[in-house]
Protein backbone atom coordinates (compact mmCIF):
# COMPACT_ATOMS: atom_id res chain seq x y z
CA UNK A 1 0.00 0.00 0.00
CA UNK A 2 1.27 3.48 -0.85
CA UNK A 3 2.34 5.47 2.22
CA UNK A 4 0.02 8.40 1.54
CA UNK A 5 -3.00 6.12 1.11
CA UNK A 6 -2.06 4.25 4.24
CA UNK A 7 -1.82 7.45 6.27
CA UNK A 8 -5.12 8.75 4.98
CA UNK A 9 -6.83 5.52 6.00
CA UNK A 10 -5.01 5.45 9.32
CA UNK A 11 -5.84 9.09 9.99
CA UNK A 12 -9.50 8.48 9.23
CA UNK A 13 -9.60 5.48 11.50
CA UNK A 14 -7.88 7.39 14.27
CA UNK A 15 -10.23 10.33 13.95
CA UNK A 16 -13.26 8.08 14.08
CA UNK A 17 -11.85 6.38 17.14
CA UNK A 18 -11.14 9.68 18.83
CA UNK A 19 -14.60 11.03 18.09
CA UNK A 20 -16.45 7.85 19.03
CA UNK A 21 -18.25 7.19 22.27
CA UNK A 22 -15.92 4.41 23.38
CA UNK A 23 -12.39 5.02 24.51
CA UNK A 24 -9.57 3.66 22.39
CA UNK A 25 -7.56 0.94 24.03
CA UNK A 26 -3.83 1.67 24.06
CA UNK A 27 -1.36 -1.00 23.09
CA UNK A 28 1.83 -1.91 24.87
CA UNK A 29 0.21 -2.43 28.26
CA UNK A 30 2.45 -5.36 29.13
CA UNK A 31 6.05 -6.27 28.38
CA UNK A 32 6.72 -9.91 27.60
CA UNK A 33 9.30 -10.25 24.78
CA UNK A 34 12.86 -10.83 25.98
CA UNK A 35 14.60 -11.66 22.70
CA UNK A 36 15.10 -14.98 20.92
CA UNK A 37 17.07 -17.54 22.99
CA UNK A 38 19.03 -18.88 19.99
CA UNK A 39 19.79 -15.49 18.48
CA UNK A 40 23.10 -15.14 16.71
CA UNK A 41 25.49 -12.26 17.23
CA UNK A 42 28.99 -10.91 16.75
CA UNK A 43 31.73 -10.39 19.33
CA UNK A 44 34.07 -7.49 18.60
CA UNK A 45 37.41 -7.72 20.40
CA UNK A 46 39.02 -4.29 20.13
CA UNK A 47 42.35 -5.65 21.44
CA UNK A 48 42.66 -7.52 18.13
CA UNK A 49 41.37 -4.80 15.81
CA UNK A 50 44.10 -3.03 13.79
CA UNK A 51 41.87 -0.42 12.13
CA UNK A 52 42.44 -1.74 8.60
CA UNK A 53 38.91 -0.78 7.45
CA UNK A 54 38.46 -4.12 5.67
CA UNK A 55 35.13 -4.52 7.43
CA UNK A 56 33.98 -1.18 6.00
CA UNK A 57 34.95 -2.31 2.52
CA UNK A 58 33.12 -5.65 2.84
CA UNK A 59 30.01 -3.94 4.19
CA UNK A 60 30.05 -1.49 1.29
CA UNK A 61 30.36 -4.25 -1.30
CA UNK A 62 27.87 -6.68 0.25
CA UNK A 63 25.19 -4.00 0.54
CA UNK A 64 25.95 -2.34 -2.83
CA UNK A 65 26.51 1.03 -1.19
CA UNK A 66 28.05 4.08 -2.92
CA UNK A 67 31.83 4.20 -2.80
CA UNK A 68 33.16 6.68 -0.22
CA UNK A 69 35.23 9.71 -1.21
CA UNK A 70 38.27 8.27 0.60
CA UNK A 71 39.51 4.86 -0.50
CA UNK A 72 39.26 2.06 2.04
CA UNK A 73 43.03 1.78 2.26
CA UNK A 74 43.24 5.45 3.26
CA UNK A 75 43.70 5.19 7.02
CA UNK A 76 43.94 8.95 7.56
CA UNK A 77 40.15 9.01 7.91
CA UNK A 78 40.62 7.27 11.27
CA UNK A 79 41.97 10.54 12.66
CA UNK A 80 38.43 11.96 12.53
CA UNK A 81 35.59 10.52 14.59
CA UNK A 82 32.90 9.23 12.24
CA UNK A 83 29.42 7.78 12.60
CA UNK A 84 27.21 5.63 10.42
CA UNK A 85 24.82 7.21 7.93
CA UNK A 86 22.42 6.23 5.16
CA UNK A 87 25.30 5.30 2.82
CA UNK A 88 27.70 3.89 5.42
CA UNK A 89 26.44 1.04 7.61
CA UNK A 90 29.64 0.58 9.61
CA UNK A 91 32.67 2.69 10.54
CA UNK A 92 35.86 2.11 12.48
CA UNK A 93 37.11 4.83 14.81
CA UNK A 94 40.50 5.24 16.48
CA UNK A 95 40.90 6.18 20.16
CA UNK A 96 44.07 7.24 21.94
CA UNK A 97 43.55 6.34 25.57
CA UNK A 98 45.58 7.10 28.67
CA UNK A 99 47.85 4.30 29.87
CA UNK A 100 48.19 2.63 26.46
CA UNK A 101 51.09 3.21 24.09
CA UNK A 102 49.03 2.25 21.04
CA UNK A 103 45.59 3.36 19.83
CA UNK A 104 42.46 1.27 20.24
CA UNK A 105 40.04 0.74 17.35
CA UNK A 106 36.30 0.16 17.66
CA UNK A 107 33.86 -0.87 14.97
CA UNK A 108 30.46 0.83 15.06
CA UNK A 109 27.23 -0.36 13.42
CA UNK A 110 23.70 -1.33 14.49
CA UNK A 111 23.94 -3.35 17.70
CA UNK A 112 20.80 -5.39 16.92
CA UNK A 113 19.23 -5.15 20.35
CA UNK A 114 17.50 -8.15 21.88
CA UNK A 115 14.51 -5.85 22.39
CA UNK A 116 15.05 -3.16 19.74
CA UNK A 117 13.87 0.33 20.58
CA UNK A 118 13.40 1.09 16.87
CA UNK A 119 10.88 -1.76 16.54
CA UNK A 120 9.13 -0.69 19.73
CA UNK A 121 8.77 2.90 18.52
CA UNK A 122 7.62 2.00 15.00
CA UNK A 123 3.81 2.01 14.91
CA UNK A 124 3.67 0.44 11.42
CA UNK A 125 6.03 -2.42 12.34
CA UNK A 126 8.60 -1.53 9.69
CA UNK A 127 11.32 -3.01 11.93
CA UNK A 128 11.52 -6.71 12.76
CA UNK A 129 13.62 -8.59 15.30
CA UNK A 130 14.39 -11.87 13.59
CA UNK A 131 15.10 -15.22 15.27
CA UNK A 132 18.65 -15.12 13.88
CA UNK A 133 19.32 -12.04 16.02
CA UNK A 134 19.25 -9.41 13.27
CA UNK A 135 16.97 -6.38 13.19
CA UNK A 136 15.75 -5.64 9.67
CA UNK A 137 13.70 -2.86 8.08
CA UNK A 138 10.87 -2.94 5.53
CA UNK A 139 10.80 0.32 3.59
CA UNK A 140 7.41 -0.52 2.04
CA UNK A 141 5.78 -0.11 5.46
CA UNK A 142 7.72 2.96 6.61
CA UNK A 143 5.82 6.27 6.70
CA UNK A 144 8.88 8.39 7.36
CA UNK A 145 8.04 9.47 10.93
CA UNK A 146 11.66 8.81 12.01
CA UNK A 147 10.62 7.82 15.55
CA UNK A 148 13.13 4.97 15.25
CA UNK A 149 15.95 7.52 15.03
CA UNK A 150 14.79 9.21 18.21
CA UNK A 151 14.24 5.94 20.06
CA UNK A 152 17.56 4.23 19.26
CA UNK A 153 19.92 4.61 22.26
CA UNK A 154 22.90 4.15 19.94
CA UNK A 155 21.85 6.74 17.31
CA UNK A 156 22.11 4.25 14.45
CA UNK A 157 19.09 4.49 12.07
CA UNK A 158 19.85 7.07 9.37
CA UNK A 159 17.38 8.80 7.05
CA UNK A 160 17.97 9.42 3.34
CA UNK A 161 17.55 13.18 3.50
CA UNK A 162 19.01 13.58 0.01
CA UNK A 163 16.24 11.51 -1.61
CA UNK A 164 13.24 13.82 -2.23
CA UNK A 165 11.02 11.13 -3.79
CA UNK A 166 11.05 8.07 -1.53
CA UNK A 167 13.49 8.50 1.37
CA UNK A 168 14.05 5.46 3.57
CA UNK A 169 15.75 4.64 6.85
CA UNK A 170 19.00 2.77 6.44
CA UNK A 171 21.18 0.74 8.80
CA UNK A 172 23.22 -2.43 9.18
CA UNK A 173 21.17 -5.64 8.81
CA UNK A 174 23.86 -7.92 10.28
CA UNK A 175 23.92 -9.32 6.74
CA UNK A 176 20.57 -11.03 7.38
CA UNK A 177 20.30 -12.35 3.77
CA UNK A 178 23.78 -13.92 4.03
CA UNK A 179 22.97 -15.49 7.39
CA UNK A 180 19.86 -17.04 5.85
CA UNK A 181 22.12 -18.56 3.19
CA UNK A 182 24.44 -20.02 5.82
CA UNK A 183 27.16 -17.43 5.21
CA UNK A 184 29.03 -15.17 7.60
CA UNK A 185 28.34 -11.45 7.77
CA UNK A 186 30.62 -9.70 5.28
CA UNK A 187 32.61 -7.84 7.93
CA UNK A 188 33.25 -11.03 9.94
CA UNK A 189 34.32 -13.00 6.90
CA UNK A 190 36.91 -10.45 5.75
CA UNK A 191 38.47 -9.53 9.12
CA UNK A 192 42.19 -10.49 8.87
CA UNK A 193 42.82 -10.51 12.65
CA UNK A 194 39.71 -12.38 13.83
CA UNK A 195 38.65 -9.33 15.79
CA UNK A 196 35.07 -10.30 14.88
CA UNK A 197 33.55 -13.62 15.91
CA UNK A 198 30.12 -14.76 14.70
CA UNK A 199 28.02 -17.32 16.56
CA UNK A 200 25.19 -17.87 19.00
CA UNK A 201 24.95 -15.01 21.43
CA UNK A 202 25.19 -17.27 24.45
CA UNK A 203 28.33 -18.91 23.04
CA UNK A 204 29.86 -15.50 22.36
CA UNK A 205 29.24 -14.47 25.96
CA UNK A 206 31.02 -17.63 27.11
CA UNK A 207 33.97 -16.87 24.81
CA UNK A 208 34.16 -13.31 26.10
CA UNK A 209 34.08 -14.41 29.73
CA UNK A 210 36.83 -16.96 29.08
CA UNK A 211 39.07 -14.34 27.48
CA UNK A 212 38.59 -12.04 30.45
CA UNK A 213 39.32 -14.89 32.85
CA UNK A 214 42.41 -16.00 30.94
CA UNK A 215 43.83 -12.53 30.33
CA UNK A 216 42.57 -10.32 33.16
CA UNK A 217 45.25 -7.68 32.51
CA UNK A 218 44.31 -7.35 28.86
CA UNK A 219 40.57 -6.76 29.17
CA UNK A 220 38.16 -4.50 30.99
CA UNK A 221 36.01 -6.82 33.10
CA UNK A 222 32.83 -5.83 31.33
CA UNK A 223 31.18 -7.28 28.20
CA UNK A 224 29.41 -4.34 26.61
CA UNK A 225 26.09 -5.45 25.17
CA UNK A 226 25.49 -8.27 27.63
CA UNK A 227 22.96 -6.19 29.55
CA UNK A 228 23.04 -2.72 27.91
CA UNK A 229 19.57 -1.68 26.74
CA UNK A 230 18.28 -5.12 27.63
CA UNK A 231 21.11 -6.84 25.78
CA UNK A 232 22.38 -6.63 22.20
CA UNK A 233 23.44 -9.13 19.56
CA UNK A 234 26.70 -7.24 19.09
CA UNK A 235 29.04 -7.68 22.04
CA UNK A 236 32.27 -5.83 22.79
CA UNK A 237 35.52 -6.51 24.62
CA UNK A 238 37.89 -3.64 25.37
CA UNK A 239 41.20 -3.03 27.15
CA UNK A 240 39.81 0.18 28.66
CA UNK A 241 36.40 1.26 29.99
CA UNK A 242 33.99 1.18 27.08
CA UNK A 243 33.00 4.81 27.63
CA UNK A 244 36.53 5.77 26.60
CA UNK A 245 35.80 4.21 23.21
CA UNK A 246 32.69 6.29 22.70
CA UNK A 247 30.21 3.67 23.89
CA UNK A 248 27.13 5.36 25.38
CA UNK A 249 25.99 4.59 28.92
CA UNK A 250 22.43 3.40 28.32
CA UNK A 251 21.56 1.36 31.38
CA UNK A 252 20.28 -2.21 31.50
CA UNK A 253 16.56 -1.68 30.91
CA UNK A 254 15.30 -2.10 27.35
CA UNK A 255 13.25 0.62 25.69
CA UNK A 256 10.10 -1.54 25.40
CA UNK A 257 10.26 -2.31 29.12
CA UNK A 258 10.66 1.36 29.96
CA UNK A 259 7.60 2.31 27.92
CA UNK A 260 5.32 -0.66 28.60
CA UNK A 261 2.05 0.51 30.09
CA UNK A 262 2.77 4.17 29.44
CA UNK A 263 0.22 4.44 26.64
CA UNK A 264 -2.39 2.78 28.77
CA UNK A 265 -2.49 5.84 31.00
CA UNK A 266 -3.69 7.98 28.09
CA UNK A 267 -6.29 5.92 26.19
CA UNK A 268 -7.16 8.75 23.80
CA UNK A 269 -3.64 8.82 22.42
CA UNK A 270 -4.25 5.83 20.14
CA UNK A 271 -7.13 7.63 18.52
CA UNK A 272 -5.33 10.93 18.23
CA UNK A 273 -1.77 10.02 17.23
CA UNK A 274 -2.65 8.77 13.72
CA UNK A 275 -4.23 12.15 12.97
CA UNK A 276 -1.26 14.05 14.37
CA UNK A 277 1.25 11.85 12.59
CA UNK A 278 -0.68 12.07 9.34
CA UNK A 279 -0.69 15.86 9.62
CA UNK A 280 3.00 15.97 10.48
CA UNK A 281 3.78 13.61 7.66
CA UNK A 282 1.72 15.72 5.23
CA UNK A 283 3.52 18.88 6.29
CA UNK A 284 6.89 17.16 5.98
CA UNK A 285 6.04 15.87 2.52
CA UNK A 286 4.73 19.31 1.49
CA UNK A 287 8.00 20.89 2.57
CA UNK A 288 9.96 18.24 0.70
CA UNK A 289 7.83 18.81 -2.41
CA UNK A 290 8.34 22.57 -2.25
CA UNK A 291 12.06 22.10 -1.68
CA UNK A 292 12.23 19.73 -4.65
CA UNK A 293 10.33 22.20 -6.84
CA UNK A 294 12.61 25.03 -5.74
CA UNK A 295 15.66 22.91 -6.49
CA UNK A 296 14.26 22.00 -9.92
CA UNK A 297 13.51 25.67 -10.66
CA UNK A 298 16.97 26.69 -9.52
CA UNK A 299 18.53 24.04 -11.74
CA UNK A 300 16.37 25.19 -14.67
CA UNK A 301 17.38 28.83 -14.13
CA UNK A 302 21.03 27.84 -13.84
CA UNK A 303 20.81 25.81 -17.06
CA UNK A 304 19.11 28.68 -18.90
CA UNK A 305 21.65 31.19 -17.61
CA UNK A 306 24.51 28.91 -18.58
CA UNK A 307 22.99 28.37 -22.04
CA UNK A 308 22.50 32.11 -22.55
CA UNK A 309 26.05 32.77 -21.46
CA UNK A 310 27.32 30.03 -23.75
CA UNK A 311 25.27 31.38 -26.68
CA UNK A 312 26.64 34.89 -26.07
CA UNK A 313 30.18 33.61 -25.88
CA UNK A 314 29.69 31.59 -29.08
CA UNK A 315 28.22 34.59 -30.91
CA UNK A 316 31.11 36.82 -29.83
CA UNK A 317 33.59 34.14 -30.86
CA UNK A 318 31.91 33.81 -34.27
CA UNK A 319 31.92 37.56 -34.80
CA UNK A 320 35.56 37.74 -33.81
CA UNK A 321 36.35 34.84 -36.12
CA UNK A 322 34.48 36.53 -38.99
CA UNK A 323 36.40 39.76 -38.42
CA UNK A 324 39.69 37.93 -38.23
CA UNK A 325 38.79 35.95 -41.36
CA UNK A 326 37.89 39.16 -43.28
CA UNK A 327 41.10 40.83 -42.15
CA UNK A 328 43.10 37.80 -43.20
CA UNK A 329 41.43 37.74 -46.62
CA UNK A 330 42.08 41.46 -47.03
CA UNK A 331 45.73 40.95 -46.11
CA UNK A 332 46.09 38.08 -48.56
CA UNK A 333 44.41 40.08 -51.36
CA UNK A 334 46.70 43.06 -50.79
CA UNK A 335 49.68 40.74 -50.64
CA UNK A 336 48.64 39.03 -53.89
CA UNK A 337 48.07 42.39 -55.64
CA UNK A 338 51.43 43.66 -54.44
CA UNK A 339 53.16 40.51 -55.63
CA UNK A 340 51.34 40.71 -58.99
CA UNK A 341 52.34 44.35 -59.44
CA UNK A 342 55.93 43.55 -58.55
CA UNK A 343 55.99 40.65 -61.01
CA UNK A 344 54.50 42.83 -63.74
CA UNK A 345 57.05 45.53 -63.15
CA UNK A 346 59.85 42.94 -63.25
CA UNK A 347 58.55 41.50 -66.54
CA UNK A 348 58.15 44.99 -68.00
CA UNK A 349 61.66 45.90 -67.00
CA UNK A 350 62.98 42.67 -68.52
CA UNK A 351 61.19 43.36 -71.78
CA UNK A 352 62.46 46.96 -71.92
CA UNK A 353 66.11 46.04 -71.38
CA UNK A 354 66.91 44.64 -74.97
CA UNK A 355 65.42 47.70 -76.64
CA UNK A 356 67.50 50.00 -74.53
CA UNK A 357 70.63 47.99 -75.31
CA UNK A 358 69.88 48.14 -79.07
CA UNK A 359 69.41 51.87 -78.99
CA UNK A 360 72.62 52.27 -77.10
CA UNK A 361 74.60 50.28 -79.81
CA UNK A 362 73.77 52.55 -82.90
CA UNK A 363 76.53 54.96 -84.39
CA UNK A 364 75.94 58.61 -85.31
CA UNK A 365 76.41 57.82 -89.04
CA UNK A 366 73.84 55.07 -88.83
CA UNK A 367 71.56 57.42 -87.05
CA UNK A 368 72.07 59.97 -89.85
Coordinates of C-alpha atoms in Angstrom, one line a residue:
X1 CA 0.0 0.0 0.0
X2 CA 1.3 3.5 -0.8
X3 CA 2.3 5.5 2.2
X4 CA 0.0 8.4 1.5
X5 CA -3.0 6.1 1.1
X6 CA -2.1 4.3 4.2
X7 CA -1.8 7.5 6.3
X8 CA -5.1 8.7 5.0
X9 CA -6.8 5.5 6.0
X10 CA -5.0 5.5 9.3
X11 CA -5.8 9.1 10.0
X12 CA -9.5 8.5 9.2
X13 CA -9.6 5.5 11.5
X14 CA -7.9 7.4 14.3
X15 CA -10.2 10.3 14.0
X16 CA -13.3 8.1 14.1
X17 CA -11.8 6.4 17.1
X18 CA -11.1 9.7 18.8
X19 CA -14.6 11.0 18.1
X20 CA -16.5 7.9 19.0
X21 CA -18.3 7.2 22.3
X22 CA -15.9 4.4 23.4
X23 CA -12.4 5.0 24.5
X24 CA -9.6 3.7 22.4
X25 CA -7.6 0.9 24.0
X26 CA -3.8 1.7 24.1
X27 CA -1.4 -1.0 23.1
X28 CA 1.8 -1.9 24.9
X29 CA 0.2 -2.4 28.3
X30 CA 2.5 -5.4 29.1
X31 CA 6.0 -6.3 28.4
X32 CA 6.7 -9.9 27.6
X33 CA 9.3 -10.2 24.8
X34 CA 12.9 -10.8 26.0
X35 CA 14.6 -11.7 22.7
X36 CA 15.1 -15.0 20.9
X37 CA 17.1 -17.5 23.0
X38 CA 19.0 -18.9 20.0
X39 CA 19.8 -15.5 18.5
X40 CA 23.1 -15.1 16.7
X41 CA 25.5 -12.3 17.2
X42 CA 29.0 -10.9 16.8
X43 CA 31.7 -10.4 19.3
X44 CA 34.1 -7.5 18.6
X45 CA 37.4 -7.7 20.4
X46 CA 39.0 -4.3 20.1
X47 CA 42.4 -5.7 21.4
X48 CA 42.7 -7.5 18.1
X49 CA 41.4 -4.8 15.8
X50 CA 44.1 -3.0 13.8
X51 CA 41.9 -0.4 12.1
X52 CA 42.4 -1.7 8.6
X53 CA 38.9 -0.8 7.5
X54 CA 38.5 -4.1 5.7
X55 CA 35.1 -4.5 7.4
X56 CA 34.0 -1.2 6.0
X57 CA 34.9 -2.3 2.5
X58 CA 33.1 -5.7 2.8
X59 CA 30.0 -3.9 4.2
X60 CA 30.0 -1.5 1.3
X61 CA 30.4 -4.2 -1.3
X62 CA 27.9 -6.7 0.2
X63 CA 25.2 -4.0 0.5
X64 CA 25.9 -2.3 -2.8
X65 CA 26.5 1.0 -1.2
X66 CA 28.0 4.1 -2.9
X67 CA 31.8 4.2 -2.8
X68 CA 33.2 6.7 -0.2
X69 CA 35.2 9.7 -1.2
X70 CA 38.3 8.3 0.6
X71 CA 39.5 4.9 -0.5
X72 CA 39.3 2.1 2.0
X73 CA 43.0 1.8 2.3
X74 CA 43.2 5.5 3.3
X75 CA 43.7 5.2 7.0
X76 CA 43.9 9.0 7.6
X77 CA 40.2 9.0 7.9
X78 CA 40.6 7.3 11.3
X79 CA 42.0 10.5 12.7
X80 CA 38.4 12.0 12.5
X81 CA 35.6 10.5 14.6
X82 CA 32.9 9.2 12.2
X83 CA 29.4 7.8 12.6
X84 CA 27.2 5.6 10.4
X85 CA 24.8 7.2 7.9
X86 CA 22.4 6.2 5.2
X87 CA 25.3 5.3 2.8
X88 CA 27.7 3.9 5.4
X89 CA 26.4 1.0 7.6
X90 CA 29.6 0.6 9.6
X91 CA 32.7 2.7 10.5
X92 CA 35.9 2.1 12.5
X93 CA 37.1 4.8 14.8
X94 CA 40.5 5.2 16.5
X95 CA 40.9 6.2 20.2
X96 CA 44.1 7.2 21.9
X97 CA 43.5 6.3 25.6
X98 CA 45.6 7.1 28.7
X99 CA 47.9 4.3 29.9
X100 CA 48.2 2.6 26.5
X101 CA 51.1 3.2 24.1
X102 CA 49.0 2.2 21.0
X103 CA 45.6 3.4 19.8
X104 CA 42.5 1.3 20.2
X105 CA 40.0 0.7 17.4
X106 CA 36.3 0.2 17.7
X107 CA 33.9 -0.9 15.0
X108 CA 30.5 0.8 15.1
X109 CA 27.2 -0.4 13.4
X110 CA 23.7 -1.3 14.5
X111 CA 23.9 -3.4 17.7
X112 CA 20.8 -5.4 16.9
X113 CA 19.2 -5.2 20.4
X114 CA 17.5 -8.1 21.9
X115 CA 14.5 -5.9 22.4
X116 CA 15.1 -3.2 19.7
X117 CA 13.9 0.3 20.6
X118 CA 13.4 1.1 16.9
X119 CA 10.9 -1.8 16.5
X120 CA 9.1 -0.7 19.7
X121 CA 8.8 2.9 18.5
X122 CA 7.6 2.0 15.0
X123 CA 3.8 2.0 14.9
X124 CA 3.7 0.4 11.4
X125 CA 6.0 -2.4 12.3
X126 CA 8.6 -1.5 9.7
X127 CA 11.3 -3.0 11.9
X128 CA 11.5 -6.7 12.8
X129 CA 13.6 -8.6 15.3
X130 CA 14.4 -11.9 13.6
X131 CA 15.1 -15.2 15.3
X132 CA 18.7 -15.1 13.9
X133 CA 19.3 -12.0 16.0
X134 CA 19.2 -9.4 13.3
X135 CA 17.0 -6.4 13.2
X136 CA 15.8 -5.6 9.7
X137 CA 13.7 -2.9 8.1
X138 CA 10.9 -2.9 5.5
X139 CA 10.8 0.3 3.6
X140 CA 7.4 -0.5 2.0
X141 CA 5.8 -0.1 5.5
X142 CA 7.7 3.0 6.6
X143 CA 5.8 6.3 6.7
X144 CA 8.9 8.4 7.4
X145 CA 8.0 9.5 10.9
X146 CA 11.7 8.8 12.0
X147 CA 10.6 7.8 15.5
X148 CA 13.1 5.0 15.2
X149 CA 15.9 7.5 15.0
X150 CA 14.8 9.2 18.2
X151 CA 14.2 5.9 20.1
X152 CA 17.6 4.2 19.3
X153 CA 19.9 4.6 22.3
X154 CA 22.9 4.1 19.9
X155 CA 21.9 6.7 17.3
X156 CA 22.1 4.3 14.4
X157 CA 19.1 4.5 12.1
X158 CA 19.9 7.1 9.4
X159 CA 17.4 8.8 7.1
X160 CA 18.0 9.4 3.3
X161 CA 17.6 13.2 3.5
X162 CA 19.0 13.6 0.0
X163 CA 16.2 11.5 -1.6
X164 CA 13.2 13.8 -2.2
X165 CA 11.0 11.1 -3.8
X166 CA 11.0 8.1 -1.5
X167 CA 13.5 8.5 1.4
X168 CA 14.0 5.5 3.6
X169 CA 15.7 4.6 6.8
X170 CA 19.0 2.8 6.4
X171 CA 21.2 0.7 8.8
X172 CA 23.2 -2.4 9.2
X173 CA 21.2 -5.6 8.8
X174 CA 23.9 -7.9 10.3
X175 CA 23.9 -9.3 6.7
X176 CA 20.6 -11.0 7.4
X177 CA 20.3 -12.4 3.8
X178 CA 23.8 -13.9 4.0
X179 CA 23.0 -15.5 7.4
X180 CA 19.9 -17.0 5.9
X181 CA 22.1 -18.6 3.2
X182 CA 24.4 -20.0 5.8
X183 CA 27.2 -17.4 5.2
X184 CA 29.0 -15.2 7.6
X185 CA 28.3 -11.5 7.8
X186 CA 30.6 -9.7 5.3
X187 CA 32.6 -7.8 7.9
X188 CA 33.2 -11.0 9.9
X189 CA 34.3 -13.0 6.9
X190 CA 36.9 -10.5 5.8
X191 CA 38.5 -9.5 9.1
X192 CA 42.2 -10.5 8.9
X193 CA 42.8 -10.5 12.7
X194 CA 39.7 -12.4 13.8
X195 CA 38.6 -9.3 15.8
X196 CA 35.1 -10.3 14.9
X197 CA 33.6 -13.6 15.9
X198 CA 30.1 -14.8 14.7
X199 CA 28.0 -17.3 16.6
X200 CA 25.2 -17.9 19.0
X201 CA 25.0 -15.0 21.4
X202 CA 25.2 -17.3 24.5
X203 CA 28.3 -18.9 23.0
X204 CA 29.9 -15.5 22.4
X205 CA 29.2 -14.5 26.0
X206 CA 31.0 -17.6 27.1
X207 CA 34.0 -16.9 24.8
X208 CA 34.2 -13.3 26.1
X209 CA 34.1 -14.4 29.7
X210 CA 36.8 -17.0 29.1
X211 CA 39.1 -14.3 27.5
X212 CA 38.6 -12.0 30.4
X213 CA 39.3 -14.9 32.9
X214 CA 42.4 -16.0 30.9
X215 CA 43.8 -12.5 30.3
X216 CA 42.6 -10.3 33.2
X217 CA 45.2 -7.7 32.5
X218 CA 44.3 -7.4 28.9
X219 CA 40.6 -6.8 29.2
X220 CA 38.2 -4.5 31.0
X221 CA 36.0 -6.8 33.1
X222 CA 32.8 -5.8 31.3
X223 CA 31.2 -7.3 28.2
X224 CA 29.4 -4.3 26.6
X225 CA 26.1 -5.5 25.2
X226 CA 25.5 -8.3 27.6
X227 CA 23.0 -6.2 29.5
X228 CA 23.0 -2.7 27.9
X229 CA 19.6 -1.7 26.7
X230 CA 18.3 -5.1 27.6
X231 CA 21.1 -6.8 25.8
X232 CA 22.4 -6.6 22.2
X233 CA 23.4 -9.1 19.6
X234 CA 26.7 -7.2 19.1
X235 CA 29.0 -7.7 22.0
X236 CA 32.3 -5.8 22.8
X237 CA 35.5 -6.5 24.6
X238 CA 37.9 -3.6 25.4
X239 CA 41.2 -3.0 27.1
X240 CA 39.8 0.2 28.7
X241 CA 36.4 1.3 30.0
X242 CA 34.0 1.2 27.1
X243 CA 33.0 4.8 27.6
X244 CA 36.5 5.8 26.6
X245 CA 35.8 4.2 23.2
X246 CA 32.7 6.3 22.7
X247 CA 30.2 3.7 23.9
X248 CA 27.1 5.4 25.4
X249 CA 26.0 4.6 28.9
X250 CA 22.4 3.4 28.3
X251 CA 21.6 1.4 31.4
X252 CA 20.3 -2.2 31.5
X253 CA 16.6 -1.7 30.9
X254 CA 15.3 -2.1 27.4
X255 CA 13.3 0.6 25.7
X256 CA 10.1 -1.5 25.4
X257 CA 10.3 -2.3 29.1
X258 CA 10.7 1.4 30.0
X259 CA 7.6 2.3 27.9
X260 CA 5.3 -0.7 28.6
X261 CA 2.1 0.5 30.1
X262 CA 2.8 4.2 29.4
X263 CA 0.2 4.4 26.6
X264 CA -2.4 2.8 28.8
X265 CA -2.5 5.8 31.0
X266 CA -3.7 8.0 28.1
X267 CA -6.3 5.9 26.2
X268 CA -7.2 8.8 23.8
X269 CA -3.6 8.8 22.4
X270 CA -4.3 5.8 20.1
X271 CA -7.1 7.6 18.5
X272 CA -5.3 10.9 18.2
X273 CA -1.8 10.0 17.2
X274 CA -2.7 8.8 13.7
X275 CA -4.2 12.1 13.0
X276 CA -1.3 14.1 14.4
X277 CA 1.2 11.9 12.6
X278 CA -0.7 12.1 9.3
X279 CA -0.7 15.9 9.6
X280 CA 3.0 16.0 10.5
X281 CA 3.8 13.6 7.7
X282 CA 1.7 15.7 5.2
X283 CA 3.5 18.9 6.3
X284 CA 6.9 17.2 6.0
X285 CA 6.0 15.9 2.5
X286 CA 4.7 19.3 1.5
X287 CA 8.0 20.9 2.6
X288 CA 10.0 18.2 0.7
X289 CA 7.8 18.8 -2.4
X290 CA 8.3 22.6 -2.2
X291 CA 12.1 22.1 -1.7
X292 CA 12.2 19.7 -4.7
X293 CA 10.3 22.2 -6.8
X294 CA 12.6 25.0 -5.7
X295 CA 15.7 22.9 -6.5
X296 CA 14.3 22.0 -9.9
X297 CA 13.5 25.7 -10.7
X298 CA 17.0 26.7 -9.5
X299 CA 18.5 24.0 -11.7
X300 CA 16.4 25.2 -14.7
X301 CA 17.4 28.8 -14.1
X302 CA 21.0 27.8 -13.8
X303 CA 20.8 25.8 -17.1
X304 CA 19.1 28.7 -18.9
X305 CA 21.6 31.2 -17.6
X306 CA 24.5 28.9 -18.6
X307 CA 23.0 28.4 -22.0
X308 CA 22.5 32.1 -22.5
X309 CA 26.0 32.8 -21.5
X310 CA 27.3 30.0 -23.8
X311 CA 25.3 31.4 -26.7
X312 CA 26.6 34.9 -26.1
X313 CA 30.2 33.6 -25.9
X314 CA 29.7 31.6 -29.1
X315 CA 28.2 34.6 -30.9
X316 CA 31.1 36.8 -29.8
X317 CA 33.6 34.1 -30.9
X318 CA 31.9 33.8 -34.3
X319 CA 31.9 37.6 -34.8
X320 CA 35.6 37.7 -33.8
X321 CA 36.3 34.8 -36.1
X322 CA 34.5 36.5 -39.0
X323 CA 36.4 39.8 -38.4
X324 CA 39.7 37.9 -38.2
X325 CA 38.8 36.0 -41.4
X326 CA 37.9 39.2 -43.3
X327 CA 41.1 40.8 -42.2
X328 CA 43.1 37.8 -43.2
X329 CA 41.4 37.7 -46.6
X330 CA 42.1 41.5 -47.0
X331 CA 45.7 40.9 -46.1
X332 CA 46.1 38.1 -48.6
X333 CA 44.4 40.1 -51.4
X334 CA 46.7 43.1 -50.8
X335 CA 49.7 40.7 -50.6
X336 CA 48.6 39.0 -53.9
X337 CA 48.1 42.4 -55.6
X338 CA 51.4 43.7 -54.4
X339 CA 53.2 40.5 -55.6
X340 CA 51.3 40.7 -59.0
X341 CA 52.3 44.4 -59.4
X342 CA 55.9 43.6 -58.6
X343 CA 56.0 40.7 -61.0
X344 CA 54.5 42.8 -63.7
X345 CA 57.1 45.5 -63.1
X346 CA 59.9 42.9 -63.3
X347 CA 58.6 41.5 -66.5
X348 CA 58.1 45.0 -68.0
X349 CA 61.7 45.9 -67.0
X350 CA 63.0 42.7 -68.5
X351 CA 61.2 43.4 -71.8
X352 CA 62.5 47.0 -71.9
X353 CA 66.1 46.0 -71.4
X354 CA 66.9 44.6 -75.0
X355 CA 65.4 47.7 -76.6
X356 CA 67.5 50.0 -74.5
X357 CA 70.6 48.0 -75.3
X358 CA 69.9 48.1 -79.1
X359 CA 69.4 51.9 -79.0
X360 CA 72.6 52.3 -77.1
X361 CA 74.6 50.3 -79.8
X362 CA 73.8 52.5 -82.9
X363 CA 76.5 55.0 -84.4
X364 CA 75.9 58.6 -85.3
X365 CA 76.4 57.8 -89.0
X366 CA 73.8 55.1 -88.8
X367 CA 71.6 57.4 -87.1
X368 CA 72.1 60.0 -89.8

